[in-house]
Coordinates of C-alpha atoms in Angstrom, one line a residue:
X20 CA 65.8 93.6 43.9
X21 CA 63.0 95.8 45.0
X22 CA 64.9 97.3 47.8
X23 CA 68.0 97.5 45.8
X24 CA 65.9 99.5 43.6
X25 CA 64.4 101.7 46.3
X26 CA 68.0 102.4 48.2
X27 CA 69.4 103.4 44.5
X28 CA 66.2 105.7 43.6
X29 CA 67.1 107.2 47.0
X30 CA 70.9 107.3 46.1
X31 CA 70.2 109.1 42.6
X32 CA 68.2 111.3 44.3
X33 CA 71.3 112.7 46.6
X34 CA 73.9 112.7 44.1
X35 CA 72.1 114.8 41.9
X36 CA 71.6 117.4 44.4
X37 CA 75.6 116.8 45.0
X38 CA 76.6 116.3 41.9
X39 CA 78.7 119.7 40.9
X40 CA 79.9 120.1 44.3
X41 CA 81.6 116.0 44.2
X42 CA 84.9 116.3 42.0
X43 CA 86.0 112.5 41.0
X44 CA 88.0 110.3 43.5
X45 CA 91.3 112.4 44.7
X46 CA 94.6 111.5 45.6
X47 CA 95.2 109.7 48.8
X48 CA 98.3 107.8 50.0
X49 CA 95.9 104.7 50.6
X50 CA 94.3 105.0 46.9
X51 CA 94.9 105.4 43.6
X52 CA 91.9 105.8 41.2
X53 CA 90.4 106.3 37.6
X54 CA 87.9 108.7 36.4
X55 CA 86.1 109.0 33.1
X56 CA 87.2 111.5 31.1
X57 CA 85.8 115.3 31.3
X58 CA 84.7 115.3 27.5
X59 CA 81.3 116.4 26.4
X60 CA 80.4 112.9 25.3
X61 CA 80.9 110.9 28.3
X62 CA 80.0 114.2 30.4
X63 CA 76.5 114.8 29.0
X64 CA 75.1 111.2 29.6
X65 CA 72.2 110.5 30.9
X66 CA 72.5 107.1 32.3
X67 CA 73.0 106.2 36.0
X68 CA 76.5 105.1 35.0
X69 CA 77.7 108.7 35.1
X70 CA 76.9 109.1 38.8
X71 CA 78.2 105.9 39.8
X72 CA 81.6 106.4 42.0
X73 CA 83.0 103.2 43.1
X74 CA 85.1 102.5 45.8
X75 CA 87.2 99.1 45.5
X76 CA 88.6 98.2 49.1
X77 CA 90.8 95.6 48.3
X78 CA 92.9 93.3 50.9
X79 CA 96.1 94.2 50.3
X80 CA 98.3 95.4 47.7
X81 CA 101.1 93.3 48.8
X82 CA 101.2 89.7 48.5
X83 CA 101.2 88.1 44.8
X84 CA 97.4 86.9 45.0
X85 CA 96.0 90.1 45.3
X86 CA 98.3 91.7 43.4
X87 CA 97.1 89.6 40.5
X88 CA 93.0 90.0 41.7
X89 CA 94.0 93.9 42.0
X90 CA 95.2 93.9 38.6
X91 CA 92.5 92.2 37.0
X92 CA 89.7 95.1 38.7
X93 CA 91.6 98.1 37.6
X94 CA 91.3 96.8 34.0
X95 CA 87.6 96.2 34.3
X96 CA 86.5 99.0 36.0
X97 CA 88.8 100.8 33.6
X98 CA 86.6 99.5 31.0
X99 CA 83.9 100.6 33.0
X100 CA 84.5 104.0 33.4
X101 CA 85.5 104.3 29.6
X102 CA 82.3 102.4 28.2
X103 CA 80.7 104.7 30.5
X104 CA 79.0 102.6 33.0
X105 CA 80.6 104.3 36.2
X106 CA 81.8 107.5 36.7
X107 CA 84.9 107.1 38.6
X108 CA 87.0 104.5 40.9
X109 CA 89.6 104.6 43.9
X110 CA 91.4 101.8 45.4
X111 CA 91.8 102.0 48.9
X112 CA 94.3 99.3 50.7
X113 CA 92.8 97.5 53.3
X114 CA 96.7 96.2 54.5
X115 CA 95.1 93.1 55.9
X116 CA 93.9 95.3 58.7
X117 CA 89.8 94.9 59.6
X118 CA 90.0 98.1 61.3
X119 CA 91.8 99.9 58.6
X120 CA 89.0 98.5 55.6
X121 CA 86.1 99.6 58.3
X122 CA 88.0 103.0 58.5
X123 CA 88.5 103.3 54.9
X124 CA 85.1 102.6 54.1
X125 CA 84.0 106.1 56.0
X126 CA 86.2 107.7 54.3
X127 CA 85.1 106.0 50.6
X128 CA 81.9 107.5 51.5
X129 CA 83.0 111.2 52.7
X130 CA 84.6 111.1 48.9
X131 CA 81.6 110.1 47.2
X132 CA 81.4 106.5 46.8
X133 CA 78.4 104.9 46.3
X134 CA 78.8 101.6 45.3
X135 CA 81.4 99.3 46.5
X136 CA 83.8 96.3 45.7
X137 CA 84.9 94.6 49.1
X138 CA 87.6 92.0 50.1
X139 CA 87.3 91.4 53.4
X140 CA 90.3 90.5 55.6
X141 CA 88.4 88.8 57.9
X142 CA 85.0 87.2 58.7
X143 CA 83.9 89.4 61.7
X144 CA 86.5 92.0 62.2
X145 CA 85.9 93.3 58.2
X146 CA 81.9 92.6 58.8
X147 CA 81.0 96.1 59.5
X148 CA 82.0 97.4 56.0
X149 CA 78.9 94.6 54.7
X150 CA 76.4 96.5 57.2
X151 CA 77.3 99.7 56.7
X152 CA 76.6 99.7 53.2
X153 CA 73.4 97.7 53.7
X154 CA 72.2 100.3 56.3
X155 CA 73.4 102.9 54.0
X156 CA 71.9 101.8 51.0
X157 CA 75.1 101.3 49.2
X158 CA 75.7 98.4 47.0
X159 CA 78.3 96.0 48.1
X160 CA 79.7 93.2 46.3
X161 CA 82.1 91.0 48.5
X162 CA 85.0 89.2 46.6
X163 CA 87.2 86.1 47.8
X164 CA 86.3 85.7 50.9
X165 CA 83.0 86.0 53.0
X166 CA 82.3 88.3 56.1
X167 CA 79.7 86.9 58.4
X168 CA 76.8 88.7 56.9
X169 CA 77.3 88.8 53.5
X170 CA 75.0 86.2 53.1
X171 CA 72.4 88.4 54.5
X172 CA 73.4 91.4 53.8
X173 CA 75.8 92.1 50.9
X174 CA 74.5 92.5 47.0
X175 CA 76.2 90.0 46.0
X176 CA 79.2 86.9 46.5
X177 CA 81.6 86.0 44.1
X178 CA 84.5 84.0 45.6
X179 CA 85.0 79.7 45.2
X180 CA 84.1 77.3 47.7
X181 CA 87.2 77.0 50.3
X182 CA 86.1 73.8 52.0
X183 CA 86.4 72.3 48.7
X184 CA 89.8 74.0 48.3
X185 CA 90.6 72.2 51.9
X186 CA 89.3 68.4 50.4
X187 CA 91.3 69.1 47.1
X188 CA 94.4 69.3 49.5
X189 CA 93.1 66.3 51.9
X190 CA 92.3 64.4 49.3
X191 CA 96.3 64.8 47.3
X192 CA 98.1 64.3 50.9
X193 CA 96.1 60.9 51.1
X194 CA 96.8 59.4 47.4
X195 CA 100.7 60.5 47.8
X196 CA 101.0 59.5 51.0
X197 CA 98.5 55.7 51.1
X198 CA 100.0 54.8 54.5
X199 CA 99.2 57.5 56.5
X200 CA 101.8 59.5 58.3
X201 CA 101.5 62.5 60.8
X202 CA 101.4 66.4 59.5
X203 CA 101.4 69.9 59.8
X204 CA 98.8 72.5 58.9
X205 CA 99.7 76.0 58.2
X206 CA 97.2 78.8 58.6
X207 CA 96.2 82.0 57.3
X208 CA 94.9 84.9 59.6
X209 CA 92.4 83.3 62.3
X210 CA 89.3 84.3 61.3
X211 CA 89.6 84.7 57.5
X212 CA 86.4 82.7 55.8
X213 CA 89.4 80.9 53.7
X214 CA 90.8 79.8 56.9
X215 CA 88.0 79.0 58.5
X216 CA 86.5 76.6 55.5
X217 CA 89.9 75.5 54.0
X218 CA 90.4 74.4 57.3
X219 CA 87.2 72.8 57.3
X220 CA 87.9 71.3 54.1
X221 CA 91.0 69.2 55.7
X222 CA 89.3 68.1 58.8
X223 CA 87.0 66.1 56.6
X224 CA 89.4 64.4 54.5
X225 CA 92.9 64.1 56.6
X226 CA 91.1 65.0 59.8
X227 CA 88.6 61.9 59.1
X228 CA 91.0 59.5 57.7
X229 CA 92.7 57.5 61.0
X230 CA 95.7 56.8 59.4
X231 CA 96.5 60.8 59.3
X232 CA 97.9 62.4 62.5
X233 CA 98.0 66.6 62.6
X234 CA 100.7 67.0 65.1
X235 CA 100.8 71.0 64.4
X236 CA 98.7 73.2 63.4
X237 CA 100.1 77.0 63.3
X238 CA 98.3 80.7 63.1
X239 CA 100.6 81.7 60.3
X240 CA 98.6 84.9 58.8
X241 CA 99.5 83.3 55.1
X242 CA 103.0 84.5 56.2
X243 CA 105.9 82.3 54.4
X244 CA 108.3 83.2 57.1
X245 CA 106.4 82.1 59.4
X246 CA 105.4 78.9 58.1
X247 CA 109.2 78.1 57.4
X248 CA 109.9 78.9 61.2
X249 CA 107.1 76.5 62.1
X250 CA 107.8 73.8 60.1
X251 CA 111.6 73.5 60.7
X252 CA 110.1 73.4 64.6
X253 CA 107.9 70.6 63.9
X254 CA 110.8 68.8 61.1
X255 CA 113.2 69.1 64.0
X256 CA 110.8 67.6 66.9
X257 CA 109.4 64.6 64.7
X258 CA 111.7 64.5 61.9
X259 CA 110.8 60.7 59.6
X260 CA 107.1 60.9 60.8
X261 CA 106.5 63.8 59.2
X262 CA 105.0 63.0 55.5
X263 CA 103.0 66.5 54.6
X264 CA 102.8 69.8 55.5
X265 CA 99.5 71.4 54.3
X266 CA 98.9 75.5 53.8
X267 CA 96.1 77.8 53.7
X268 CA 97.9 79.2 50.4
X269 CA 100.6 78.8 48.0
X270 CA 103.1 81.6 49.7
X271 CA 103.5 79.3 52.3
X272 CA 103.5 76.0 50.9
X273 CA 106.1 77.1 48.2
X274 CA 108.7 78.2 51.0
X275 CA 107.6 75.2 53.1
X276 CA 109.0 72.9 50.4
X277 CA 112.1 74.9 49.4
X278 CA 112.7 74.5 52.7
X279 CA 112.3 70.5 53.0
X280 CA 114.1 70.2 49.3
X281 CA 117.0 72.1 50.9
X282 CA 117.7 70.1 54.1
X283 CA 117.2 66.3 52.3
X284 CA 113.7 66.3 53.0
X285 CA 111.8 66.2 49.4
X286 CA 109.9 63.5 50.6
X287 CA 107.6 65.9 52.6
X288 CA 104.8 66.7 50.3
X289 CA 103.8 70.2 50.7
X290 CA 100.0 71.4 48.8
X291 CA 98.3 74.9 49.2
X292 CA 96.0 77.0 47.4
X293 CA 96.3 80.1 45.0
X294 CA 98.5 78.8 41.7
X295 CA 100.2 82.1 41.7
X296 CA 103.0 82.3 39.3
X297 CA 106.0 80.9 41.1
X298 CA 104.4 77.7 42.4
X299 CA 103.0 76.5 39.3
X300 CA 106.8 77.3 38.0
X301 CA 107.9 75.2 41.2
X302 CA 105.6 72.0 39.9
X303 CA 106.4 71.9 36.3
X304 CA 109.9 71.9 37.5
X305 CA 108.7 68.8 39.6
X306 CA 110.1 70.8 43.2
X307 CA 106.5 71.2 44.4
X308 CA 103.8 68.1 44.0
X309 CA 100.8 70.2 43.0
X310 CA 98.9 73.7 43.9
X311 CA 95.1 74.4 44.5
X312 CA 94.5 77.0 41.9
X313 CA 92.0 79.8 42.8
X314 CA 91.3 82.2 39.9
X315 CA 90.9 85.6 41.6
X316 CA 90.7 87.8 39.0
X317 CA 87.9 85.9 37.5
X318 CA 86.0 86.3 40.8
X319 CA 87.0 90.3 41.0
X320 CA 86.0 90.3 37.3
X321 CA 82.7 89.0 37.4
X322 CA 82.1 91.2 40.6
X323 CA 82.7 94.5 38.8
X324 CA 80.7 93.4 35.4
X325 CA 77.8 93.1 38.0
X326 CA 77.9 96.8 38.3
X327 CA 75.9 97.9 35.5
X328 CA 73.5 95.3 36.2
X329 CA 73.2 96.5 40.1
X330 CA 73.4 99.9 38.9
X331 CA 70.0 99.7 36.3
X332 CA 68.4 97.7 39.1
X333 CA 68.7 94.1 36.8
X334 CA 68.3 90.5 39.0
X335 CA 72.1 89.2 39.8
X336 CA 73.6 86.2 41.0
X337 CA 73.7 86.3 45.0
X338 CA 76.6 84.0 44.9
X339 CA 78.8 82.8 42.4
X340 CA 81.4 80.2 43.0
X341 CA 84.8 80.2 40.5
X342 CA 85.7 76.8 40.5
X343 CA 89.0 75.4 42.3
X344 CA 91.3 73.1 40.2
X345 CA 93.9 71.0 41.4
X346 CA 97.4 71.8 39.4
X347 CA 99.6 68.9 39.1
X348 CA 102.9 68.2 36.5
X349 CA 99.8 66.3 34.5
X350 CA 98.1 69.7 33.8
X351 CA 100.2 72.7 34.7
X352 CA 101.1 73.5 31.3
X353 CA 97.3 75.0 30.6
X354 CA 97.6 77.1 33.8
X355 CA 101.1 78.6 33.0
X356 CA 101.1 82.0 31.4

């Protein structure tokens, strides 16, 4: 924490000297933002908080995980900025794109961000956001998913363990399926940590069990489409052998098994990981086995209420792990909202 300390001394330091030339976050078509108000109260403080401009570059603003993670940060560091602890926030929309979060963050910076909230789309393509910052001396908590220095390099981790997300999956294929059987892997974008270590996750359970054959394993980029087009490839090619199809996360997996239910085929048992709204729907209405539920906006939640911690130089967690749960028609009922 010392050289946290040291970088934000040095931080203060500049934004005082910039402080009534920086207006709070503007208008971009890649960002929306909130600012504390300009009343005498929250303008007069004194505390760090009021110089504290963060810049939350998300993943994407698209898909129904991260619109339920994105969500959850705009109402904390809404409470932030009213309570007083930051100044200001902007969103900026990564739109899956590496190159577009590493552009973004430049221009997070040329608007006067200095601190940051960072979901990467992808281990080593999103990796120079996490060393920028360091080398800048900007506070960077990664959420959801790692980049290939954030171990070394980042403030702070808050995300849950994929591979165990990956055995959760393994491990439900093998107990509804006891005999074995060949089957398909869908997968996110190549390089993602989530693929990468959910991936992981299945070698050691399906991958390791002999009576499990993965006849097809497909770069999907989390894309339902896709993993429909795929699997009605691999249906068509192997038909009766096939017994599971397993997916990096629930927008495939949901489609997947409409798609099996729809040609005869609900003996295919599909599994993948998020619990968003419509597959928990999908297995209390016993048309999908189960879901891996992640709890993102926990994870982007405890990210931000580190801020005021990071901000006042305080010891925080290097990583914390949300815990994965496996949803099945035995316990869906707490998880539905």
């Amino acid at each position: 924490m010392k050289k946290i300390t040291r970088r934000l001394s040095l931080l203060t330091a500049a934004l005082l000297a910039l402080t009534l030339s920086l207006s709070a976050c503007g208008s971009s078509s890649t960002a929306s933002s909130s600012s504390a108000p300009s009343s005498a109260s929250s303008a007069s403080s004194s505390t760090a908080g009021s110089d504290i401009n963060v810049a939350y570059i998300c993943k994407n603003t698209v898909d129904a995980f991260h619109q339920t993670i994105n969500t959850a940060a705009k109402d904390a560091l809404d409470g932030l900025v009213a309570n007083g602890s930051i100044k200001s926030w902007q969103l900026y929309d990564g739109q899956t794109d590496p190159a577009t979060q590493v552009t973004l963050l430049d221009t997070a910076i040329t608007n006067g961000a200095n601190f940051v909230i960072f979901l990467p789309a992808e281990a080593a393509g999103s990796d120079p956001v996490v060393t920028k910052c360091a080398e800048q001396g900007i506070p960077c908590i990664v959420v959801n998913s790692k980049t290939n220095s954030t171990d070394d390099k980042a403030t702070a981790f808050v995300g849950s363990d994929d591979v165990f997300a990956g055995e959760l999956m393994g491990k439900y294929i093998q107990e509804k399926c006891p005999n074995g059987g060949k089957y398909l892997h869908m997968q996110g974008i190549i390089g993602n940590s989530a693929q990468i270590d959910r991936g992981q996750g299945i070698a050691n359970t399906l991958g390791a069990d002999s009576k499990f054959e993965m006849v097809g394993e497909y770069a999907c980029d989390w894309s339902a489409d896709k993993a429909v087009t795929n699997a009605t490839d691999a249906i068509t090619t192997y038909g009766d052998q096939i017994v599971a199809i397993v997916c990096d996360n629930d927008d495939m997996s949901s489609a997947v098994q409409n798609y099996c239910n729809s040609i005869g085929r609900t003996d295919i048992f599909c599994i993948g990981v998020d619990g968003n709204a419509g597959p928990l729907g999908m297995v209390k209405a016993g048309t999908l086995g189960a879901t891996v539920l992640q709890d993102g906006a926990s994870q982007v939640t405890t990210a931000i209420n580190m801020i005021p911690d990071v901000v006042a130089a305080k010891q925080v967690e290097k990583s914390t792990m949300i815990p994965f749960v496996l949803v099945t028609p035995e316990n869906v009922d707490q998880y539905l909202k």
